[in-house]
JSON list of C-alpha atoms in Angstrom, two decimals:
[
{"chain": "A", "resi": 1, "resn": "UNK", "atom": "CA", "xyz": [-70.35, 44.24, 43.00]},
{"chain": "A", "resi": 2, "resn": "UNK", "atom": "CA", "xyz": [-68.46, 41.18, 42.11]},
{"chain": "A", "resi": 3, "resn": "UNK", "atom": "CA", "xyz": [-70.56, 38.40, 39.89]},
{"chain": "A", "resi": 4, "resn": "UNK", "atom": "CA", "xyz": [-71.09, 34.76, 41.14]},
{"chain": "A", "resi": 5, "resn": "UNK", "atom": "CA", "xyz": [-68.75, 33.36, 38.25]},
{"chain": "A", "resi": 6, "resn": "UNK", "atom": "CA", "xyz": [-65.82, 35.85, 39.60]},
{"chain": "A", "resi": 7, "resn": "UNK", "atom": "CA", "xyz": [-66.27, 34.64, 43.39]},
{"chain": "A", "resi": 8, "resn": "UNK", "atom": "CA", "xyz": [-66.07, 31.05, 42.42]},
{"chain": "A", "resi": 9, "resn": "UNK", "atom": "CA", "xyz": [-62.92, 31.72, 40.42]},
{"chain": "A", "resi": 10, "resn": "UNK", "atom": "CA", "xyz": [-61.39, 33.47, 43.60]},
{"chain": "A", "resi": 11, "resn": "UNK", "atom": "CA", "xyz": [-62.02, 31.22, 45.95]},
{"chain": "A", "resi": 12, "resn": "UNK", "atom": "CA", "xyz": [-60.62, 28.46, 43.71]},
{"chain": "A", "resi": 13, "resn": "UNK", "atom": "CA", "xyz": [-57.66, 30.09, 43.56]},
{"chain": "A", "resi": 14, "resn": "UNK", "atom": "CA", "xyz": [-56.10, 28.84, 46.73]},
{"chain": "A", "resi": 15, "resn": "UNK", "atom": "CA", "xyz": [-56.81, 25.33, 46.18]},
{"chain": "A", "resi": 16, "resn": "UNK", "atom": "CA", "xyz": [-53.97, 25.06, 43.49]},
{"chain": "A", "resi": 17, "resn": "UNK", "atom": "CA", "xyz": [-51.37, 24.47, 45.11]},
{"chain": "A", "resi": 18, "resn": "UNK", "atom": "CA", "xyz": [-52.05, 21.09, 46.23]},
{"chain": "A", "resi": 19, "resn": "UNK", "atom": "CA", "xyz": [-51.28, 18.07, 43.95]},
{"chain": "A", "resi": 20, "resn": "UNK", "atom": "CA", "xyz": [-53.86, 15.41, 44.65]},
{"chain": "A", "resi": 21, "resn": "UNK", "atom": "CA", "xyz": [-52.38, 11.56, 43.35]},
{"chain": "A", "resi": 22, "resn": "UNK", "atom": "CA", "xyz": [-53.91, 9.55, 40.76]},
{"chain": "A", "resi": 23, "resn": "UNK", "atom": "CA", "xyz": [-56.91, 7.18, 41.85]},
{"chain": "A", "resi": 24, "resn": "UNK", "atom": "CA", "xyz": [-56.11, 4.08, 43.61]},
{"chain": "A", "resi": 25, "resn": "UNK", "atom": "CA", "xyz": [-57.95, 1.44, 41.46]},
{"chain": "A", "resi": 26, "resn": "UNK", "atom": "CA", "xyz": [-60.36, -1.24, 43.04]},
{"chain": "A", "resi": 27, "resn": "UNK", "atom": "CA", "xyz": [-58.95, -4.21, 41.84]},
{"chain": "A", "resi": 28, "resn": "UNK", "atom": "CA", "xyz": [-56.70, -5.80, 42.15]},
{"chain": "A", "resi": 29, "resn": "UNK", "atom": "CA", "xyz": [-56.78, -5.06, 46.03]},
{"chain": "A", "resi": 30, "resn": "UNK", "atom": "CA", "xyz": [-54.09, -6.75, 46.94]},
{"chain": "A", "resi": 31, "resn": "UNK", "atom": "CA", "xyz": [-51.03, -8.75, 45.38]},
{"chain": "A", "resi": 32, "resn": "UNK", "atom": "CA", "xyz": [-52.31, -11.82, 46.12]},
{"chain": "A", "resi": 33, "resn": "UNK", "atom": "CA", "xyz": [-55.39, -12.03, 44.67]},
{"chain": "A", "resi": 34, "resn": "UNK", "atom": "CA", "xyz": [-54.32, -13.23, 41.36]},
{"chain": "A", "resi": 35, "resn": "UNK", "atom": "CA", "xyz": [-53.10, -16.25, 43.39]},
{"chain": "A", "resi": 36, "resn": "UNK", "atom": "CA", "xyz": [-56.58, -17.08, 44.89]},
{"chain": "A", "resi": 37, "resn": "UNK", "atom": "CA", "xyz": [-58.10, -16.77, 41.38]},
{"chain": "A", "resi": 38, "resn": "UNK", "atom": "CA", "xyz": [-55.41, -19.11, 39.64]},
{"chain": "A", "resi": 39, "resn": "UNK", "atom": "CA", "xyz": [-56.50, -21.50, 42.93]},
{"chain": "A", "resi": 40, "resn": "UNK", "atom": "CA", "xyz": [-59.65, -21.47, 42.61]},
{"chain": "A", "resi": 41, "resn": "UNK", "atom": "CA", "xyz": [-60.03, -21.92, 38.93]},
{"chain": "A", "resi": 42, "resn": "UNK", "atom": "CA", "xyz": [-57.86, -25.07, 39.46]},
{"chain": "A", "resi": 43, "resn": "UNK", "atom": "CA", "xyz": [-60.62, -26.43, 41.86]},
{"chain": "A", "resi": 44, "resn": "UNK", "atom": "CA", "xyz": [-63.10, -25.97, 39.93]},
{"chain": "A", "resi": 45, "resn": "UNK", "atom": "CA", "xyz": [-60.61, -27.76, 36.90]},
{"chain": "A", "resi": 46, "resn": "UNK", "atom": "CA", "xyz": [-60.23, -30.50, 38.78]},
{"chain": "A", "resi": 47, "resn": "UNK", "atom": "CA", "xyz": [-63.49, -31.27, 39.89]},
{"chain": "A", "resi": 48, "resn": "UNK", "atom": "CA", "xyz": [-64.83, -31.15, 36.43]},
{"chain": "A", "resi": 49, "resn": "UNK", "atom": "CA", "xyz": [-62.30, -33.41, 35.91]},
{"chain": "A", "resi": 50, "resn": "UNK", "atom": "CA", "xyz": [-63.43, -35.52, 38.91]},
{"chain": "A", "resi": 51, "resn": "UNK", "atom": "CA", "xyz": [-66.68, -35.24, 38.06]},
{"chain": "A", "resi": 52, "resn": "UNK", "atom": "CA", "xyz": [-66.64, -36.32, 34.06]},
{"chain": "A", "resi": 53, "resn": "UNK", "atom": "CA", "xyz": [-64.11, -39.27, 35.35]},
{"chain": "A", "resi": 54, "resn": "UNK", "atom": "CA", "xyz": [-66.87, -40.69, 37.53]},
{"chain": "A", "resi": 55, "resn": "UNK", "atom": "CA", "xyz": [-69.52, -40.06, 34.43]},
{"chain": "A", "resi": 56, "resn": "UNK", "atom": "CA", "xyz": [-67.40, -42.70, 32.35]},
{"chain": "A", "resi": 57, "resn": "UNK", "atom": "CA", "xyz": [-66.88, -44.49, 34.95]},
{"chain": "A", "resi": 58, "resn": "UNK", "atom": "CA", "xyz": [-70.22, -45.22, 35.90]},
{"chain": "A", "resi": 59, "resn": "UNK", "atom": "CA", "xyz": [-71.35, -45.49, 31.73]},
{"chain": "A", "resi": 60, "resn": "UNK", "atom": "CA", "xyz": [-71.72, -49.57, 32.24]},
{"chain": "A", "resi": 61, "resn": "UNK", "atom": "CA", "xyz": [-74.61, -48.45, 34.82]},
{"chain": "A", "resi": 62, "resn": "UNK", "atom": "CA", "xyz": [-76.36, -46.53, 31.91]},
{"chain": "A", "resi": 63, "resn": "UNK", "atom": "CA", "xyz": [-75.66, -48.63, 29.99]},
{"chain": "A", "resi": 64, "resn": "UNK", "atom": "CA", "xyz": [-77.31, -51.88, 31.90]},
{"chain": "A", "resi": 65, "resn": "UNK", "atom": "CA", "xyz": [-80.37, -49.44, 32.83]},
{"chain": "A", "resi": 66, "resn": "UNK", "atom": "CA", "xyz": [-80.68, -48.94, 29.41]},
{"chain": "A", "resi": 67, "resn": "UNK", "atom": "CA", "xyz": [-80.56, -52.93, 28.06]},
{"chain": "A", "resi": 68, "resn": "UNK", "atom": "CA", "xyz": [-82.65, -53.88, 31.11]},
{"chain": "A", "resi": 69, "resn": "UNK", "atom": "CA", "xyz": [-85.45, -51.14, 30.37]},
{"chain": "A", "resi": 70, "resn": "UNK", "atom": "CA", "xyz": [-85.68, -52.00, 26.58]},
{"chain": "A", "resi": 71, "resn": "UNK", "atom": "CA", "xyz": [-85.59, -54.62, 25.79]},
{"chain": "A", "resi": 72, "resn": "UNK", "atom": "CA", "xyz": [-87.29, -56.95, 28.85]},
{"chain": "A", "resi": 73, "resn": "UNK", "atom": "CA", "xyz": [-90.68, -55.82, 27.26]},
{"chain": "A", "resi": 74, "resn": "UNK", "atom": "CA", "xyz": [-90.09, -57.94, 24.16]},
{"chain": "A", "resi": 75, "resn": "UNK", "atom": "CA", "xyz": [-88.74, -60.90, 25.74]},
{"chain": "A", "resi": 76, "resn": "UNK", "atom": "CA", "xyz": [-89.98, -64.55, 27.09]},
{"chain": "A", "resi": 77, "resn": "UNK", "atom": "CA", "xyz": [-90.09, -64.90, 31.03]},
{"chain": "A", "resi": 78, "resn": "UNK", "atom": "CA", "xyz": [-86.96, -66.99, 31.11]},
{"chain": "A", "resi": 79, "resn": "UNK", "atom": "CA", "xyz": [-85.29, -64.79, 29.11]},
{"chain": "A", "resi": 80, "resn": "UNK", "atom": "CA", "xyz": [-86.12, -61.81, 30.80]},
{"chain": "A", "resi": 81, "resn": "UNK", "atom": "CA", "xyz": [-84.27, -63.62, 33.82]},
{"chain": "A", "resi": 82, "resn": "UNK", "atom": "CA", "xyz": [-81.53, -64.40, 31.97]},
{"chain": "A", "resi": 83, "resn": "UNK", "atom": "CA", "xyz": [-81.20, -61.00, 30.95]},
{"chain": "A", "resi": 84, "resn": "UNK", "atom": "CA", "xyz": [-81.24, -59.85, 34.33]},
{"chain": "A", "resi": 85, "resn": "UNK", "atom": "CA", "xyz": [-78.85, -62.73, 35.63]},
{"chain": "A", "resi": 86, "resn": "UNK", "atom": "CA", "xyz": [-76.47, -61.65, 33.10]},
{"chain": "A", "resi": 87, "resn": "UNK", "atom": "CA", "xyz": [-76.70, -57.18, 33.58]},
{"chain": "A", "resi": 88, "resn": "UNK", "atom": "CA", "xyz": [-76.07, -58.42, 37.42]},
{"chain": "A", "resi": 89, "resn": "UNK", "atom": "CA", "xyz": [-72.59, -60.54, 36.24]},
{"chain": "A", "resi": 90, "resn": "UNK", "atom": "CA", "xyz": [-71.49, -57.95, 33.91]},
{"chain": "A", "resi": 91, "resn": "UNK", "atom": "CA", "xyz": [-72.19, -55.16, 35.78]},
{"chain": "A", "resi": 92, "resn": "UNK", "atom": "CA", "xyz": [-69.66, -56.84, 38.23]},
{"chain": "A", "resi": 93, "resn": "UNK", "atom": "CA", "xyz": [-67.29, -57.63, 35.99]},
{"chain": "A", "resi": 94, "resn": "UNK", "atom": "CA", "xyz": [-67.34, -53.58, 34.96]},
{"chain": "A", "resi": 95, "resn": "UNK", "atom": "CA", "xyz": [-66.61, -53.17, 39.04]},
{"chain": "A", "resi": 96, "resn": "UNK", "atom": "CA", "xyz": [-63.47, -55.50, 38.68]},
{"chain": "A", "resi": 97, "resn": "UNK", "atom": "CA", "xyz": [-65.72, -58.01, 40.85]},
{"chain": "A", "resi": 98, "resn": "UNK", "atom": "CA", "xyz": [-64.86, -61.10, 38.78]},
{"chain": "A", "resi": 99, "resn": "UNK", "atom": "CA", "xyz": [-64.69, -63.54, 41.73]},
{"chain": "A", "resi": 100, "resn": "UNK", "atom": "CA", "xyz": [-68.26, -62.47, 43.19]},
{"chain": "A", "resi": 101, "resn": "UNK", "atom": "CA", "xyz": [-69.63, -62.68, 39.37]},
{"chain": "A", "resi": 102, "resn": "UNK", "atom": "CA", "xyz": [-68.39, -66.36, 38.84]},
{"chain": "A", "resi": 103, "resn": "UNK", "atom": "CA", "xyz": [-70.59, -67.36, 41.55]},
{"chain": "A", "resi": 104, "resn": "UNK", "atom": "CA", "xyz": [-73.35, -70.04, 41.03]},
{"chain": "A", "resi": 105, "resn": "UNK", "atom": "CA", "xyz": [-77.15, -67.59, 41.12]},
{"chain": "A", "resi": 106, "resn": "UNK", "atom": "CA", "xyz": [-78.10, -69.03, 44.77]},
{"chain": "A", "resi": 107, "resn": "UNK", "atom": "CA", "xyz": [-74.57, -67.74, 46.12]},
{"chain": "A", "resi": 108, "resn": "UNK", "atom": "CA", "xyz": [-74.33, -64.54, 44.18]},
{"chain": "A", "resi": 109, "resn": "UNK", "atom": "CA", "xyz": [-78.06, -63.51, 44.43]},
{"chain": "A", "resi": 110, "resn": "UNK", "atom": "CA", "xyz": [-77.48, -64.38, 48.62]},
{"chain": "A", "resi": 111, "resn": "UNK", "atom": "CA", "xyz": [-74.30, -62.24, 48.84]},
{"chain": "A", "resi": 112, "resn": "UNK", "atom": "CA", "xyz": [-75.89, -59.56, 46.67]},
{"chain": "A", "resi": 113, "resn": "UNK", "atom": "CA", "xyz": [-78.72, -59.42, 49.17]},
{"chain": "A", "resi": 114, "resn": "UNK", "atom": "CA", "xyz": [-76.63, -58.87, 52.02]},
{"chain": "A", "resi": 115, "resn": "UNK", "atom": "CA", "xyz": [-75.71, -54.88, 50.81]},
{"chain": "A", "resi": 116, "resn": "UNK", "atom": "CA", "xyz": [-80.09, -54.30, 49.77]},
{"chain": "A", "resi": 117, "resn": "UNK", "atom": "CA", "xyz": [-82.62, -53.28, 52.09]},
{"chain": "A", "resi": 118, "resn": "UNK", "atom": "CA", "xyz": [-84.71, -56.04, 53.27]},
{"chain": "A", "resi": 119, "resn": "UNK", "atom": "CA", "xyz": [-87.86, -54.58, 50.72]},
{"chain": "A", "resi": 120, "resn": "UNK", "atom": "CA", "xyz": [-85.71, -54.75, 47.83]},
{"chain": "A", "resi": 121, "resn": "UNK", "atom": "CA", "xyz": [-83.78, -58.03, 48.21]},
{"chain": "A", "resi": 122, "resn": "UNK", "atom": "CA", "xyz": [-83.85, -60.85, 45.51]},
{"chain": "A", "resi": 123, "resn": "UNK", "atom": "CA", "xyz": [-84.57, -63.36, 47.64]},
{"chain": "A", "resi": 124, "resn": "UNK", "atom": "CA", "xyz": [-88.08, -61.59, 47.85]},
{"chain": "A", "resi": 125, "resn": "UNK", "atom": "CA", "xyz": [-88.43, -62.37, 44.13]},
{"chain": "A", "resi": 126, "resn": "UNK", "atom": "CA", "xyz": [-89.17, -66.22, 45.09]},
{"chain": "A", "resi": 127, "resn": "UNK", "atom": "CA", "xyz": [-87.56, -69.25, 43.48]},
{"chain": "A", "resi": 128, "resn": "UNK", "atom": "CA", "xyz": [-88.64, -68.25, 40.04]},
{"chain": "A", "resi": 129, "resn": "UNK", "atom": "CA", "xyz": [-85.88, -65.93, 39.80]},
{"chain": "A", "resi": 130, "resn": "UNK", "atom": "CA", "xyz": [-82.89, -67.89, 41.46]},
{"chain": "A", "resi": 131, "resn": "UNK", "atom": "CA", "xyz": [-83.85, -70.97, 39.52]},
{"chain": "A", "resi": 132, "resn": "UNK", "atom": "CA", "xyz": [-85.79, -69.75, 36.56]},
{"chain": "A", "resi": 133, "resn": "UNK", "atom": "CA", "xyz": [-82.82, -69.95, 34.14]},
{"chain": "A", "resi": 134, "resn": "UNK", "atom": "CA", "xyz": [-82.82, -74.08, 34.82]},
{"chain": "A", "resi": 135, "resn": "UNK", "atom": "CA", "xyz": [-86.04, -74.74, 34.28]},
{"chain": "A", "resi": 136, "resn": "UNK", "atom": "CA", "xyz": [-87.46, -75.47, 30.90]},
{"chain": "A", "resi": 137, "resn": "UNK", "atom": "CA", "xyz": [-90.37, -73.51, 31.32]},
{"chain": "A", "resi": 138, "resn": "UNK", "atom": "CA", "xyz": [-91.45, -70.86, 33.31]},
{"chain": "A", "resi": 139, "resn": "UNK", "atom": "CA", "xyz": [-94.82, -68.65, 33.75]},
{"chain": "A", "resi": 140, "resn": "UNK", "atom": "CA", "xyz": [-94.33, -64.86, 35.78]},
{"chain": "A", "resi": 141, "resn": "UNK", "atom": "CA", "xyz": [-97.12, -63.18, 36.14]},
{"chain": "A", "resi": 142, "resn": "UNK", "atom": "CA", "xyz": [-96.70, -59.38, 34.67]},
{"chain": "A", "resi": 143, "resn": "UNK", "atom": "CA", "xyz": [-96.48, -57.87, 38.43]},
{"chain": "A", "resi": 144, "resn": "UNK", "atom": "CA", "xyz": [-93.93, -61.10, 39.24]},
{"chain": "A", "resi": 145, "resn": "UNK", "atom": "CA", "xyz": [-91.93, -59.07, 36.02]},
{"chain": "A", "resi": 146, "resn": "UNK", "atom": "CA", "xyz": [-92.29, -56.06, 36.59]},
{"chain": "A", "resi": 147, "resn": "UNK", "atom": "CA", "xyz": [-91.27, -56.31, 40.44]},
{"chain": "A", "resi": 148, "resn": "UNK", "atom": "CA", "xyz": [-88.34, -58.60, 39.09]},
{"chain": "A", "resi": 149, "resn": "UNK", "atom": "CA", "xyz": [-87.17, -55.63, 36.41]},
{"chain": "A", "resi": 150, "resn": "UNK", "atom": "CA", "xyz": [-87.64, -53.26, 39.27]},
{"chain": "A", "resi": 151, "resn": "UNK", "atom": "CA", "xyz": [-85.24, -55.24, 42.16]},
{"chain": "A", "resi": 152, "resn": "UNK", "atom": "CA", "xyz": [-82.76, -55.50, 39.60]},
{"chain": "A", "resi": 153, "resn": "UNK", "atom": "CA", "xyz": [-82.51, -52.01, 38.29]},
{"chain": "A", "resi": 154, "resn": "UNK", "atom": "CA", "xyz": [-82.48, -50.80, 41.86]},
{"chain": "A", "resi": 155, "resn": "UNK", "atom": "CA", "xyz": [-79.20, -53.23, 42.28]},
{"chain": "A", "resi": 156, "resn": "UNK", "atom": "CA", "xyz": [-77.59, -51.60, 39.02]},
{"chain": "A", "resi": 157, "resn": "UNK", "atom": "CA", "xyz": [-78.29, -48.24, 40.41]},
{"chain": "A", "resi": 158, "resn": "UNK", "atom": "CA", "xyz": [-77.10, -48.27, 43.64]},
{"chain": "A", "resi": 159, "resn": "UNK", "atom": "CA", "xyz": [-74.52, -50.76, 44.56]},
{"chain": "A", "resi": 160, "resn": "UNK", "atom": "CA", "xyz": [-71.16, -49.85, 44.81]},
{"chain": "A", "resi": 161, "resn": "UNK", "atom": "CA", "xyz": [-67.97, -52.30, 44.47]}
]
């Protein structure tokens, strides 16, 4: 009687003759493949590019947020206004806005308003703000301030040349 190890070696037998080709690999699956990863690592290139060109280009904003945020705290009334009449004029100068930042404060602060909503407008601030930096002295209550601080670092944030 023929053992189990001697039937499996006979009934290999006639599978020899075949020749079986090597293994097709997985990847790449086609020739073009290498063309949509070159692709898309170039998109993604460029819009880190994009993407740290806008950080710098937007550093002024930081930059004012930064000033405004600081040092207001420490400051008199009418210099806190100054402070924020002057981040407002620089920050358009940074914008290539020179024309619109050469404007007396009633004219800029009115064309300013005209791109804010109608909560967050400086002409809600009251006269205090428009004319504060002419007067020789002037009292803001710390809500007045704060609101003032607030309008302005709203402006900074979102306005867009």
């Amino acid at each position: 009687m023929p053992t189990a190890n001697t039937a499996q070696q006979a009934m290999d037998l006639p599978h020899k003759a075949y020749m079986l080709p090597q293994a097709v690999p997985m990847w790449p699956p086609v020739w073009w493949t290498w063309l949509l990863v070159a692709a898309l690592f170039l998109i993604i290139i460029a819009l880190l590019v994009l993407w740290f060109r806008r950080h710098q280009k937007r550093g002024y904003r930081r930059e004012a947020l930064s000033v405004i945020t600081h040092t207001s705290s420490s400051l008199s009334d009418k210099d806190c206004i100054l402070l924020c009449h002057e981040v407002l004029r620089r920050c358009l100068i940074s914008e290539g806005r020179r024309e619109t930042a050469a404007l007396p404060s009633k004219t800029l602060l009115e064309q300013l308003d005209q791109s804010m909503p109608k909560k967050r407008q400086f002409s809600s601030l009251g006269s205090d703000f428009v004319d504060g930096p002419y007067r020789s002295h002037i009292d803001l209550t710390q809500e007045q301030r704060l609101t003032m601080i607030k309008t302005t670092c709203y402006w900074i944030r979102t306005h867009h040349a």
